[in-house]
Structures are given as structure tokens and as C-alpha cells.
XYZ file of C-alpha atoms in Angstrom:
690
model
C 52.799 23.489 -70.718
C 49.496 22.597 -72.324
C 46.556 24.303 -72.791
C 43.616 23.736 -70.409
C 40.120 23.479 -71.764
C 38.071 25.602 -69.217
C 34.886 24.296 -70.904
C 35.406 20.889 -69.618
C 36.079 22.115 -65.938
C 33.175 22.462 -63.317
C 33.696 23.770 -59.859
C 31.658 23.689 -56.682
C 30.123 26.352 -54.584
C 32.483 26.240 -52.009
C 35.404 26.554 -54.342
C 33.855 29.630 -55.972
C 33.213 31.002 -52.510
C 36.988 30.749 -51.579
C 37.923 32.519 -54.860
C 35.747 35.534 -54.430
C 36.046 35.458 -50.762
C 32.347 35.526 -49.971
C 30.148 33.098 -48.564
C 28.449 29.969 -50.095
C 25.019 31.859 -49.672
C 26.250 34.717 -51.807
C 27.541 32.344 -54.481
C 23.879 30.547 -54.684
C 22.083 34.064 -54.763
C 24.294 34.848 -57.864
C 23.201 31.577 -59.356
C 19.663 32.291 -58.770
C 20.449 35.567 -60.667
C 21.760 33.638 -63.594
C 25.125 35.241 -63.379
C 27.129 32.062 -64.086
C 26.397 28.770 -65.951
C 25.657 26.074 -63.508
C 24.119 22.525 -63.331
C 22.569 20.592 -60.472
C 24.170 17.065 -59.770
C 22.739 14.529 -57.637
C 25.164 13.517 -54.529
C 24.864 11.382 -51.494
C 22.579 13.280 -49.166
C 20.867 15.630 -51.711
C 21.806 17.666 -54.554
C 24.852 20.110 -55.299
C 25.694 22.952 -57.828
C 28.530 22.774 -60.213
C 29.652 26.203 -61.846
C 31.294 26.043 -65.387
C 34.611 27.736 -64.881
C 34.668 29.200 -68.356
C 31.653 31.629 -67.374
C 33.656 33.014 -64.448
C 35.753 36.394 -64.521
C 39.105 36.040 -65.980
C 40.833 36.889 -62.921
C 38.947 34.200 -61.181
C 40.108 31.827 -63.788
C 43.636 32.558 -63.767
C 43.244 32.463 -60.010
C 41.944 29.007 -60.115
C 44.305 27.895 -62.515
C 47.323 29.105 -60.103
C 46.014 27.655 -57.332
C 44.674 24.559 -58.384
C 46.811 23.721 -61.651
C 50.474 24.704 -60.746
C 51.471 21.520 -62.463
C 49.015 19.627 -64.739
C 48.873 16.929 -67.441
C 46.297 16.210 -70.216
C 45.385 12.999 -71.669
C 42.959 12.799 -74.356
C 41.886 16.427 -73.497
C 41.300 15.280 -69.668
C 42.863 17.772 -67.282
C 44.949 15.564 -64.501
C 45.830 17.160 -61.117
C 49.165 16.390 -60.274
C 50.442 19.130 -57.714
C 49.075 20.644 -54.733
C 48.115 17.388 -53.551
C 47.307 17.203 -49.600
C 49.833 14.201 -48.505
C 48.064 12.172 -45.893
C 49.024 13.142 -42.403
C 49.821 10.403 -39.993
C 46.947 9.202 -38.343
C 44.956 5.817 -37.708
C 44.439 3.651 -40.856
C 41.690 1.199 -40.788
C 42.093 -2.308 -42.174
C 40.214 -1.428 -45.475
C 42.135 1.516 -46.164
C 45.141 -0.284 -45.681
C 44.028 -2.904 -47.844
C 43.181 -0.268 -50.597
C 46.165 1.605 -50.426
C 48.472 -1.448 -50.895
C 46.256 -2.379 -53.866
C 46.823 1.152 -55.565
C 50.800 0.678 -54.874
C 50.974 -2.532 -56.589
C 48.949 -1.573 -59.462
C 51.425 1.701 -60.096
C 54.319 -0.660 -59.997
C 52.411 -3.246 -62.181
C 51.776 -0.191 -64.597
C 55.514 1.018 -64.572
C 56.492 -2.516 -65.246
C 54.445 -2.679 -68.125
C 55.698 0.503 -69.612
C 59.293 -0.832 -69.462
C 58.074 -4.223 -71.140
C 56.729 -2.468 -74.109
C 59.472 0.151 -74.372
C 61.972 -2.723 -75.270
C 59.641 -3.680 -78.196
C 59.336 -0.490 -80.340
C 57.846 -2.254 -83.110
C 54.617 -2.886 -81.111
C 54.510 0.491 -79.214
C 55.999 2.664 -82.068
C 57.758 4.635 -79.475
C 54.647 5.423 -77.541
C 53.820 4.778 -73.808
C 50.873 2.319 -73.808
C 48.889 3.714 -70.961
C 45.616 3.034 -72.966
C 46.397 -0.519 -73.600
C 47.495 -1.042 -70.043
C 44.025 0.401 -68.860
C 42.354 -1.576 -71.434
C 43.963 -4.733 -70.302
C 43.619 -4.065 -66.613
C 39.773 -3.058 -66.663
C 38.853 -6.423 -68.450
C 39.568 -8.059 -65.194
C 41.785 -10.604 -66.352
C 45.044 -8.875 -65.589
C 45.797 -8.475 -62.071
C 42.577 -10.020 -60.811
C 43.322 -9.701 -57.002
C 43.951 -6.058 -57.251
C 40.958 -5.538 -59.737
C 38.545 -7.229 -56.999
C 39.933 -4.572 -54.588
C 39.871 -1.343 -56.748
C 37.751 -2.197 -59.431
C 37.813 -0.123 -62.754
C 40.224 2.932 -62.835
C 40.901 5.819 -65.059
C 44.384 7.228 -66.439
C 43.744 10.216 -64.204
C 43.797 8.068 -61.031
C 47.136 6.475 -62.206
C 48.685 9.744 -62.759
C 47.442 11.016 -59.202
C 48.510 8.038 -57.435
C 51.911 8.258 -59.083
C 52.253 11.742 -58.059
C 51.482 10.914 -54.679
C 54.376 8.384 -54.590
C 56.600 11.060 -56.009
C 56.052 13.244 -53.158
C 56.248 10.203 -50.722
C 57.484 6.940 -51.448
C 55.566 5.524 -48.364
C 52.374 3.559 -49.471
C 50.443 5.419 -46.735
C 50.296 8.341 -49.134
C 47.620 6.473 -50.807
C 45.277 6.353 -48.048
C 41.960 7.909 -49.092
C 41.153 11.528 -48.223
C 37.887 12.578 -46.715
C 35.955 15.751 -47.371
C 36.350 17.189 -43.959
C 40.203 17.849 -43.128
C 39.877 18.202 -39.444
C 37.593 16.753 -36.618
C 36.176 20.144 -36.062
C 35.165 20.792 -39.598
C 32.407 19.277 -41.477
C 32.137 19.698 -45.199
C 28.358 19.674 -46.194
C 25.935 21.198 -48.689
C 24.219 23.031 -46.063
C 24.587 26.712 -46.107
C 25.289 29.042 -42.978
C 21.646 30.004 -42.797
C 20.407 26.329 -42.849
C 22.909 25.318 -40.279
C 21.939 28.200 -38.089
C 18.225 27.711 -38.078
C 18.978 23.741 -37.766
C 21.239 24.084 -34.738
C 19.187 26.563 -33.041
C 16.450 23.873 -33.004
C 18.519 21.132 -32.202
C 20.160 22.960 -29.117
C 16.554 23.967 -27.654
C 15.914 23.060 -24.145
C 12.647 21.198 -25.407
C 15.063 18.562 -26.744
C 13.325 17.993 -30.173
C 14.421 14.778 -31.741
C 16.430 15.190 -34.850
C 13.720 14.344 -37.313
C 11.312 16.685 -35.840
C 14.038 19.231 -35.890
C 14.718 18.586 -39.587
C 10.928 19.058 -40.513
C 10.754 22.485 -38.633
C 13.854 23.755 -40.083
C 12.364 22.951 -43.770
C 9.053 24.649 -42.930
C 10.958 27.783 -41.773
C 13.426 27.734 -45.059
C 10.138 27.433 -47.063
C 8.505 30.249 -45.343
C 11.700 32.165 -46.404
C 11.292 31.630 -49.985
C 13.827 28.777 -50.398
C 12.812 26.439 -53.133
C 15.622 24.124 -53.460
C 16.244 22.354 -50.003
C 18.836 19.545 -49.083
C 17.447 16.168 -48.463
C 16.575 14.996 -45.004
C 19.655 12.472 -44.792
C 21.822 15.608 -45.367
C 20.491 17.328 -42.035
C 20.632 14.161 -40.259
C 24.407 13.436 -40.964
C 25.092 17.059 -40.036
C 23.252 16.692 -36.793
C 24.867 13.369 -35.756
C 28.295 14.650 -36.741
C 27.626 17.869 -34.557
C 26.344 15.662 -31.599
C 29.292 13.326 -31.581
C 31.830 16.128 -31.931
C 30.311 18.616 -29.541
C 28.445 16.518 -27.060
C 29.148 18.775 -24.214
C 27.282 21.516 -25.707
C 24.657 19.134 -26.976
C 23.956 17.767 -23.533
C 24.073 21.168 -21.673
C 21.782 22.898 -23.986
C 19.223 20.124 -24.153
C 19.488 18.438 -20.747
C 21.055 20.681 -18.363
C 23.965 21.141 -15.990
C 23.247 18.027 -14.078
C 23.057 16.044 -17.294
C 26.420 17.491 -18.212
C 28.084 16.414 -14.996
C 26.518 13.033 -15.010
C 27.045 11.977 -18.622
C 30.284 14.250 -20.098
C 32.263 15.655 -17.121
C 35.230 13.420 -15.937
C 34.729 11.834 -12.489
C 37.260 11.026 -9.724
C 38.094 7.324 -9.008
C 38.184 7.081 -5.339
C 40.500 4.054 -3.592
C 38.358 2.797 -1.083
C 41.044 0.388 -0.024
C 42.745 3.226 1.661
C 40.123 3.281 4.403
C 39.585 1.027 7.476
C 36.587 -1.031 8.068
C 34.092 0.927 9.965
C 35.943 4.356 9.822
C 33.576 5.918 7.265
C 29.915 5.346 6.899
C 27.954 6.706 3.707
C 24.064 7.477 4.391
C 21.246 7.800 2.235
C 17.437 7.323 2.055
C 15.854 5.003 -0.614
C 12.137 4.842 -1.087
C 11.111 1.157 -1.064
C 9.642 -0.010 -4.365
C 7.165 -2.573 -2.666
C 4.501 -1.590 -0.133
C 4.434 -2.316 3.499
C 1.547 -2.088 6.067
C 1.516 1.400 7.771
C 1.324 0.861 11.529
C -0.469 3.839 12.259
C -3.152 3.347 9.762
C -3.130 -0.442 8.833
C -2.970 0.275 5.011
C -0.463 -0.657 2.491
C 2.024 2.256 1.671
C 5.630 2.868 0.455
C 7.974 3.355 3.195
C 11.609 4.765 3.207
C 14.713 2.717 3.990
C 17.403 4.990 5.689
C 20.608 2.950 5.418
C 24.382 3.335 6.628
C 26.919 1.610 4.263
C 30.326 1.019 5.308
C 32.463 2.362 2.535
C 35.399 -0.211 2.856
C 33.589 -3.275 3.114
C 30.413 -2.082 0.726
C 28.152 -3.818 3.415
C 25.031 -2.176 4.991
C 25.644 -2.009 8.526
C 22.690 -0.081 10.003
C 19.217 0.744 8.469
C 15.557 1.545 9.687
C 12.454 1.681 7.752
C 9.944 4.759 8.393
C 7.425 6.540 6.550
C 9.221 9.513 5.699
C 12.980 10.647 5.911
C 13.292 12.745 8.897
C 15.868 13.386 11.559
C 14.619 10.495 13.795
C 14.657 8.162 11.031
C 18.223 8.846 10.301
C 19.062 8.723 13.912
C 17.358 5.423 14.408
C 19.405 4.016 11.688
C 22.854 5.502 12.817
C 21.882 3.996 16.237
C 21.438 0.602 14.610
C 24.789 0.739 12.808
C 26.859 1.698 15.617
C 25.076 -1.119 17.634
C 25.779 -3.592 15.154
C 29.478 -2.704 14.701
C 30.072 -2.041 18.166
C 32.080 0.905 16.814
C 31.630 4.761 16.432
C 32.687 5.803 12.818
C 35.021 8.735 12.637
C 33.171 10.153 9.632
C 29.966 9.992 8.082
C 29.492 10.850 4.360
C 25.954 11.645 3.741
C 23.351 13.591 1.543
C 22.992 17.308 1.314
C 19.282 17.175 2.083
C 17.435 18.950 4.901
C 16.726 16.156 7.243
C 20.517 15.345 7.070
C 21.723 18.663 7.595
C 18.701 19.701 10.174
C 19.531 21.319 13.448
C 18.804 18.257 15.320
C 22.355 17.049 14.403
C 24.051 20.225 15.096
C 22.206 21.449 18.035
C 18.984 23.008 18.595
C 17.425 24.686 21.509
C 13.983 22.833 21.093
C 15.945 19.560 21.479
C 18.164 20.860 24.257
C 14.996 20.988 26.320
C 14.880 17.415 26.083
C 18.612 16.812 27.032
C 20.025 16.927 23.578
C 22.870 18.858 22.281
C 23.696 17.220 18.986
C 23.933 13.552 18.093
C 27.325 13.904 16.092
C 28.744 16.221 18.861
C 28.153 13.893 21.657
C 29.324 10.947 19.529
C 32.586 12.694 17.997
C 31.513 11.986 14.647
C 32.505 14.349 11.689
C 29.682 15.069 9.182
C 30.611 15.392 5.588
C 28.249 16.393 3.296
C 27.992 15.518 -0.454
C 27.529 18.237 -3.183
C 23.861 18.861 -4.048
C 22.689 16.802 -6.946
C 25.792 14.999 -7.363
C 24.540 11.256 -7.101
C 28.099 9.722 -8.282
C 29.755 10.736 -5.169
C 27.728 8.592 -3.052
C 28.647 4.965 -3.410
C 25.510 3.889 -1.635
C 23.485 4.545 -4.697
C 25.173 1.595 -6.515
C 24.055 -0.610 -3.457
C 20.656 0.499 -3.580
C 20.336 -0.543 -7.119
C 21.605 -4.044 -6.385
C 19.020 -4.092 -3.542
C 16.124 -3.177 -6.164
C 17.242 -5.642 -8.639
C 17.726 -8.652 -6.148
C 15.418 -8.125 -3.450
C 12.601 -5.628 -4.165
C 11.422 -7.751 -7.215
C 11.117 -10.656 -5.238
C 8.538 -9.212 -2.867
C 4.905 -9.913 -3.894
C 3.821 -6.202 -3.309
C 6.541 -4.762 -5.535
C 5.161 -1.804 -7.391
C 7.831 -0.776 -9.745
C 10.226 1.841 -9.961
C 8.332 4.222 -11.969
C 5.147 4.786 -13.566
C 6.512 3.328 -16.921
C 8.364 0.488 -15.040
C 5.380 -1.165 -13.025
C 4.554 -4.805 -13.007
C 1.489 -6.132 -15.123
C -1.134 -6.130 -12.689
C -1.075 -2.454 -11.979
C -1.864 -1.960 -15.839
C -5.101 -0.970 -17.052
C -7.185 -4.136 -18.175
C -5.115 -6.642 -16.995
C -7.423 -9.020 -15.292
C -5.479 -12.005 -15.293
C -2.464 -10.508 -13.592
C -4.868 -8.905 -10.958
C -6.571 -12.195 -10.306
C -3.021 -13.702 -9.694
C -1.747 -10.847 -7.479
C -5.011 -10.979 -5.413
C -4.624 -14.914 -4.879
C -1.022 -14.767 -4.033
C -0.430 -11.032 -2.955
C 1.353 -10.509 0.500
C 1.944 -7.031 2.127
C 4.486 -7.341 5.033
C 4.370 -5.475 8.143
C 7.603 -3.257 8.916
C 8.794 -5.963 11.188
C 8.378 -8.597 8.471
C 10.106 -6.369 5.905
C 13.035 -5.744 8.558
C 13.438 -9.458 8.971
C 13.584 -10.220 5.258
C 15.935 -7.615 4.604
C 18.230 -8.961 7.442
C 18.085 -12.392 5.520
C 18.889 -10.979 2.262
C 21.983 -9.150 3.786
C 23.304 -12.317 4.998
C 23.482 -13.488 1.316
C 24.704 -9.957 0.202
C 27.559 -9.730 2.684
C 28.641 -13.280 1.750
C 29.785 -11.670 -1.823
C 33.306 -10.783 -2.443
C 34.021 -7.255 -1.215
C 34.593 -4.731 -4.116
C 37.644 -3.176 -2.267
C 39.124 -6.438 -1.133
C 38.865 -9.210 -3.721
C 40.068 -11.921 -1.494
C 37.574 -11.230 1.114
C 34.172 -11.189 1.597
C 32.103 -8.232 2.827
C 31.402 -10.198 6.138
C 34.944 -10.786 6.641
C 36.010 -7.095 6.394
C 33.013 -6.036 8.503
C 34.614 -8.483 11.347
C 37.782 -6.648 11.246
C 36.168 -3.743 12.646
C 37.534 -2.769 16.129
C 34.822 -3.252 18.858
C 34.339 -0.331 21.344
C 31.912 -1.791 23.884
C 29.165 0.584 23.315
C 26.587 1.293 25.789
C 23.289 0.819 24.342
C 21.471 2.921 26.651
C 23.303 6.105 25.788
C 22.410 5.453 22.184
C 18.741 4.946 22.897
C 18.571 8.482 24.632
C 20.162 10.073 21.809
C 18.429 8.112 18.768
C 15.075 6.739 19.270
C 12.307 8.371 17.558
C 9.859 10.238 19.826
C 6.291 11.399 19.966
C 4.243 13.212 22.558
C 1.596 10.757 23.897
C -1.241 11.074 26.974
C -1.263 8.533 29.741
C -4.658 6.588 30.452
C -5.638 3.847 32.804
C -3.749 1.286 31.119
C -0.653 3.300 30.512
C 0.164 4.687 27.037
C -1.432 3.772 23.898
C 0.647 3.410 20.972
C 0.629 1.453 17.690
C -2.761 -0.193 18.762
C -0.886 -1.620 21.829
C -0.816 -0.617 25.473
C 2.525 0.124 27.419
C 2.425 0.062 31.271
C 4.803 0.615 34.103
C 4.058 1.189 37.745
C 6.003 4.539 37.431
C 2.921 5.706 35.155
C 0.253 4.882 37.751
C -1.774 7.831 38.746
C -0.104 10.218 36.083
C -2.518 12.094 33.643
C -0.356 14.528 31.830
C 1.203 14.289 28.549
C 4.728 13.032 28.182
C 7.401 12.275 25.553
C 7.858 8.771 24.554
C 10.962 7.430 22.664
C 10.822 4.151 20.527
C 12.658 2.222 17.797
C 10.620 0.098 15.213
C 13.355 -2.377 15.519
C 12.021 -3.424 18.872
C 8.376 -2.483 19.874
C 8.282 -4.568 23.253
C 9.074 -1.292 24.995
C 9.278 2.375 24.904
C 10.843 5.091 27.109
C 8.920 7.605 28.721
C 10.288 11.150 29.489
C 8.477 14.065 31.014
C 8.140 17.268 28.916
C 11.214 18.666 30.634
C 13.100 15.626 29.595
C 13.165 13.855 32.956
C 13.448 10.127 32.284
C 10.081 8.432 33.890
C 10.413 4.704 33.124
C 10.712 2.161 30.638
C 7.254 0.946 29.676
C 6.673 -2.507 28.402
C 3.943 -3.624 26.301
C 1.051 -5.211 27.841
C -0.026 -8.540 26.730
C -3.668 -9.625 26.496
C -5.076 -12.182 29.038
C -7.181 -15.438 28.258
C -10.763 -14.767 28.731
C -11.400 -17.859 30.954
C -7.689 -18.500 32.417
C -8.727 -20.882 35.259
C -11.335 -22.803 33.258
C -9.818 -23.008 29.673
C -6.141 -21.688 29.863
C -3.015 -23.574 30.704
C -0.646 -22.905 33.534
C 0.813 -20.143 31.682
C -2.433 -18.307 31.369
C -3.365 -18.797 35.098
C 0.194 -17.233 36.182
C -0.137 -14.467 33.786
C -3.733 -13.701 35.304
C -2.400 -14.097 38.832
C 0.616 -11.859 38.139
C -1.899 -9.172 36.807
C -4.285 -9.300 39.699
C -1.406 -8.997 42.325
C -0.042 -6.194 40.430
C -3.662 -4.296 40.753
C -3.655 -5.190 44.300
C 0.026 -3.597 44.840
C -1.028 -0.363 43.229
C -4.352 -0.054 45.311
C -2.279 -0.706 48.576
C 0.063 1.809 47.426
C -2.590 4.360 47.080
C -4.512 3.564 50.399
C -1.368 3.782 52.237
C -0.645 7.400 50.571
C -4.367 8.571 51.553
C -4.094 7.152 54.989
C -0.750 8.897 55.649
C -2.514 12.183 54.057
C -5.592 11.994 56.090
C -4.202 10.011 59.281
C -7.541 8.240 59.768
C -7.878 5.785 62.496
C -10.168 3.261 60.527
C -7.791 3.263 57.558
C -6.240 0.158 58.715
C -9.562 -1.509 59.322
C -10.830 -0.438 55.613
C -7.849 -1.818 53.950
C -7.907 -5.212 55.657
C -11.514 -5.534 54.826
C -10.969 -4.572 51.482
C -8.319 -6.910 50.764
C -10.150 -9.935 52.358
C -13.040 -9.366 50.067
C -10.733 -9.329 46.691
C -9.010 -12.603 47.446
C -8.386 -14.508 44.352
C -10.777 -17.658 44.222
C -9.237 -20.935 44.442
C -10.364 -23.226 41.479
C -12.715 -25.940 42.771
C -15.036 -28.106 41.460
C -18.414 -26.684 39.982
C -21.492 -27.989 42.381
C -24.930 -28.226 41.126
C -27.526 -25.876 42.434
C -30.931 -27.166 42.294
C -33.488 -24.480 41.147
C -36.946 -24.703 40.250
C -38.010 -25.143 36.588
C -40.436 -22.324 36.413
C -40.341 -19.399 38.643
C -43.476 -18.421 40.509
C -45.289 -14.853 40.233
C -43.739 -14.439 43.657
C -40.056 -14.597 43.936
C -39.418 -18.150 45.410
C -35.795 -17.945 45.395
C -34.622 -15.127 47.816
C -30.875 -14.935 48.309
C -29.904 -13.949 51.878
C -29.203 -10.351 52.525
C -26.268 -8.892 54.740
C -26.871 -5.942 56.602
C -23.226 -4.984 57.016
C -21.819 -3.127 53.913
C -19.281 -5.672 52.117
C -16.765 -4.001 49.540
C -17.423 -5.608 46.162
C -14.619 -6.625 43.873
C -14.119 -6.011 40.393
C -15.748 -8.854 38.364
C -13.902 -10.224 35.287
C -16.908 -12.324 34.358
C -20.443 -13.053 34.887
C -19.780 -16.367 36.536
C -17.588 -14.707 39.201
C -20.334 -12.137 40.182
C -22.870 -15.104 40.550
C -20.455 -16.970 42.849
C -19.826 -13.889 44.763
C -23.613 -13.209 45.147
C -24.257 -16.863 46.319
C -21.768 -16.215 49.278
C -22.452 -12.628 50.202
C -25.997 -12.191 49.074
C -27.544 -9.207 47.251
C -26.972 -5.741 48.337
C -29.573 -3.958 46.458
C -32.469 -4.350 44.177
C -30.317 -4.147 41.092
C -28.222 -7.145 42.263
C -31.574 -9.277 42.654
C -32.724 -8.297 39.115
C -29.226 -9.158 37.660
C -28.984 -12.570 39.424
C -32.711 -13.514 38.379
C -31.763 -12.563 34.629
C -28.360 -14.673 34.770
C -30.173 -17.529 36.041
C -32.278 -17.633 32.988
C -29.011 -17.116 30.636
C -27.479 -19.473 28.389
C -24.073 -19.133 30.186
C -25.778 -20.572 33.427
C -27.092 -23.462 31.748
C -23.815 -24.311 30.108
C -22.032 -23.889 33.391
C -24.445 -25.243 35.978
C -26.417 -27.484 33.659
C -30.035 -26.467 34.078
C -32.163 -23.304 34.542
C -33.004 -22.454 38.340
């Protein structure tokens, strides 16, 4: 065994820490006290310390020799390690590693062949192995050119180490390069324990500092503690990236919380929706629209909520409703629309764990029982299934809403974006051009218009291939739902939205329209109305005790001059409304007569009905009047002494015609008639002033 020159051997901090069984920080403190001779070398990512072996204690030198140099060889006073070589374990070998290892293998055997050739000619070699001549020849690049392109220049120590590896294992994979860290969970770095502890504590803060900011904070803390020589930023960054990639679960939980751990790290369950039947399970959720609609109560633009019920098997939206906020009535209305469209009651409804979905309205509540309700799901035989809170991946409807956002909402002119960071240009500051363009071409739909546009988009969506049945479209799968002939009236009683309203002369005022039915005539107390924004042509009216009163239809407006300017439809509409008024009056008179038993009530009713007969259309005749009225009233309409019942006049000219037939009853009538004759309306109708 040859002697080892310890003056030529330098070991790193980690090796000395293992020899002394202490920490690397303790070794560095010993170096600061000049206990050993050391030098500082520049390496990738910063600097490192190298300690001279000959300056260590004698027992440490022997321990190092025994542990690292059980078998060794020297060449020109250079120590070449041959034993204690870690044979590469079986693992994935990259193409580049494979290429380098095979080049090393070929170079070793070229070296051995070179030796054999020169052994035959002892005159040239003098009996010595010409390793030095081989290296000089190879390192010129002219010998074994292809290998030289891959490996470049090599040393004699490398040749001996590679040959020793092949002696331990004849497989070429033994020549695959070794990395600094031995296992995936270990990373060899120049950072000491104190630096790593401070750095990781900042990185795993809930404040989620960036890696760059964590590096600057760590170095500042270390400087405050008296450390003068600090690693480079790249050393910290490489360690942070390694720690993040190999401890992503801890990284995510510490920085982003448990929900992020579920959504980004934890494995998920893949569900096979193809095992379900069409219409068997509906998935429900709410989605705040990313475009504005007209609020029917205020007339101003607002963001509404879309409540949707998705058929899990087909992936099609079978029921939905748009309202201003997510509440029990909204959900019930959307469920009603889903059942009516499918003509089928689902077995299960998989829905959100929100307050509105789990309200007492669906499970029974005394307040609603007073109105005749005992729970929607109980009456329909539906079994509710609630998703785990904050577990969006469990609801397949979320994927539908994302597609709805990208392919529908962004096409609406009133689109306002999904967030503050993601909004159209016209909502940004100082974007005058986009604001002018938006004001010129902007359009904010009403709820009814938005529903019609969604219905048209669904026709396109349902024509796409079904995600759970590739050979069919979504609509074809929906057509497979078994029909049950659902009674719409029973669903109306259960699922229409409700409000408390008062009854006036024209019925119930709701959403800037009047709703009337004969059953409301003569009622003044408050009632409960039920409605659906899908069809505002009618509302259902209940008493406060839950008794059904009527179905009130929306009143249409009448032409102001139906007989003079309207068509046949306008005249007929006017006649029907007048006849309805007469019928209601007769009903009231009959009830009063029965109550008081008056003998002259028949005469009063007969006389009243004669005086409110509808006027027949007749040509307008000219009435000759004086050009200038004299100080004394020349025109004196006849005055009847008997009291005649006065009808309700819809226009001024009707009152004028009535006065021409029945005369004036009081001084007020005479004054009105005189002023009317001087009016512009009189001149336009009768041609001249009287």
C-alpha cells in the first residue's frame, strides 16, 4: 500500500461533520476560530469551505483513510479512489445519461486494448503501462473522436474509477453519473441548519411570501445575527424549489389552507355517470350571472342569479330560473321547470350544502304549513343528497357553468366580467373609446329576454355529444327519460315564488302591471300571490290562511279612442271590458237588494242600465254654433227636472254627446260645456267653435 500525501487532500464541511459526529454549523464555528486550515472555493450557487486533511486530529485522519480509502492507488502523487464506490441503483436513466455512460464504457475498453498493443512491443514501452501516452493521445481529440465529442478531456483518475466500477459490475449502467443527493427526500446543499430553518419558516408562512421575498428576509435576519458570509440567492432558490416539488402537500397546506390541499393535492374519486339513468339524478347549484339584466322591480341593470338543475347522466340543463338572489323560492321554481320539461320526477337531487338548499322550506316548516305546504321533497318523493361543504369538485354542474360563461355570457353586450381583474375594457378607467362603443351598441336584456336567449343557447349545447354516452347527443339522452304525465297545477301550488300583496280597484298591482279576476272584486284585505317569471301572464292568489281564491290574469291596456281610431280587435276589447264592469255592478246591486229588500230596487237597476248603454258608432253631425258668445248666454241646453243617472265618461266628447241628449243637471255642467265648446278638441271633432 502506497503512502497518501495528506497535504494534497481537502475535504468538505459535511464530511468533517460526519467524522466528528457534529453539525455542519459546529464545523463552521470551528473554522471561524481558525482551528483548522481551510480555503473557500466558488461553486455553483455560492461558495463552499474545504478543510485540509493534514490539519485534522490524527484519529480523524485515520478514520477518514479507513472509511474513504480502503483501497486506493496513486499516480503521479494523485490519490485515486477505487473502493467504497456506490454502485448506481436501478432507476430511470435519461437518454443523455445513457449516451455518456456508453461513451465511458467504450473509452475504458479502448484504453485496455491500447495497453495490450503496447505490451507486445517492449522496446517502445520499456515494460511500463503507457497510460500517460494514451491520455495524451486521447486528449488531443484526434483519437476516438466520437467519444471525445461526448466526454471531452478526461484524467487518469477518471479512467481508474470507471474501470473499478466495471470490476464491481460488468453492466454499463454502473457508469451512469451519480447525483449529490442520495434519495428523493434528501437534498445536499451548502445551507446549514439555521439558514434552512429560518428560510422554511418564512416560506411556509400563511402570508404566502414569494421565494424572492423569502430569500431577502432570510438574509436580513442572518445579517442581524452576525453572519457575514452568506450563500448566494440561487442557492436558496434551488433549495426552495426542491422543497416545494418534494413536499407540495406541506407547501400547499401551510400557504393556502385545507381547501387548496383538497383541490390541488389530494386525490379525487372518478365517478362513472354512465351507470345512471337519464332523469334519475339531478345536480343543482346557483351561478351569479356575469352579465347584467333589467331588475323587474326597479327597472335598473343588476346581476341576477341563475339557479340550474343538471341531469347528471346527459349533462344537459333541464331546469333553470333567473332571480335576483338565491333563495328557496328560486330553487323551487327551477325544480318545477325541470320536472315540467322532463315530464319526470327525479329520484335524487344532488345539491349544494348552502343555507338556501337546506332551508326548512324543503324539509317542512310550520310557517309554510299554514299555507298548505309540508315540504317539497317529501310531497314529490325526492331524496335530497347534500355535497360536502367547500367541495366544488363533487358538483359536476360547475363544469357546465364554466362552459356557459365562455360560450354564452361573453357574447352578451352587458357582459361585465367574472372578477375585478377580469372585466371588459369599457369598465376600465380612462377607456373612452371602449365606453363610447359600449354606449352605442350596449343592450341590457330583461329577465324574459335573458331566458329566451338561454333557451336558444341550450338548443346548441344539447346538440353536442354527451360526455357519458359518446355515441349520442345530450338531447338524445334526454329523450330517453321516461314520461310520467306530471300535473302542472300540483307543481304550481308547490313551487311558484310568493309575495304578500294588497287588492285595489283594478286588482293586484305587481311588476308594474295589474292582475284582475272577478273573484277579487270587492276584496280589500292582503293576500298571498304565487308567480313564476317564466310566465307572467297570470298569478295565483291565496288568502292569508292558504285558501285558493283565483287565478288572476294580467290586464291589457285599452286603446284611448277605440271606436274612432282602433281596429275591430280594439273595439271588441273595449266592449268586453265595459260588459265586465256592468256585470260586476249588477252583481253588487243584486246583493244589496237581497239584503235591504227594497221595492224600488228593480226600477233603479233598470233605469241605471238604460243610461249606461254603449253608444253605437254613428256619423258625426255638424252643430251650428255662434262665432262669438254674447255676454248673456245664448246657448242654453235643455234642463231635465228628473234626475238621470250619469254614466262614467271615458273621454270629453262622450260627456258632450250625453249633455246634448240629456241636458245639464247643475251649474257645473253648464260651465264645463261652455269651456269644452271653446277647446281645441271640439274644433277638431266638430269643425268650428260654437
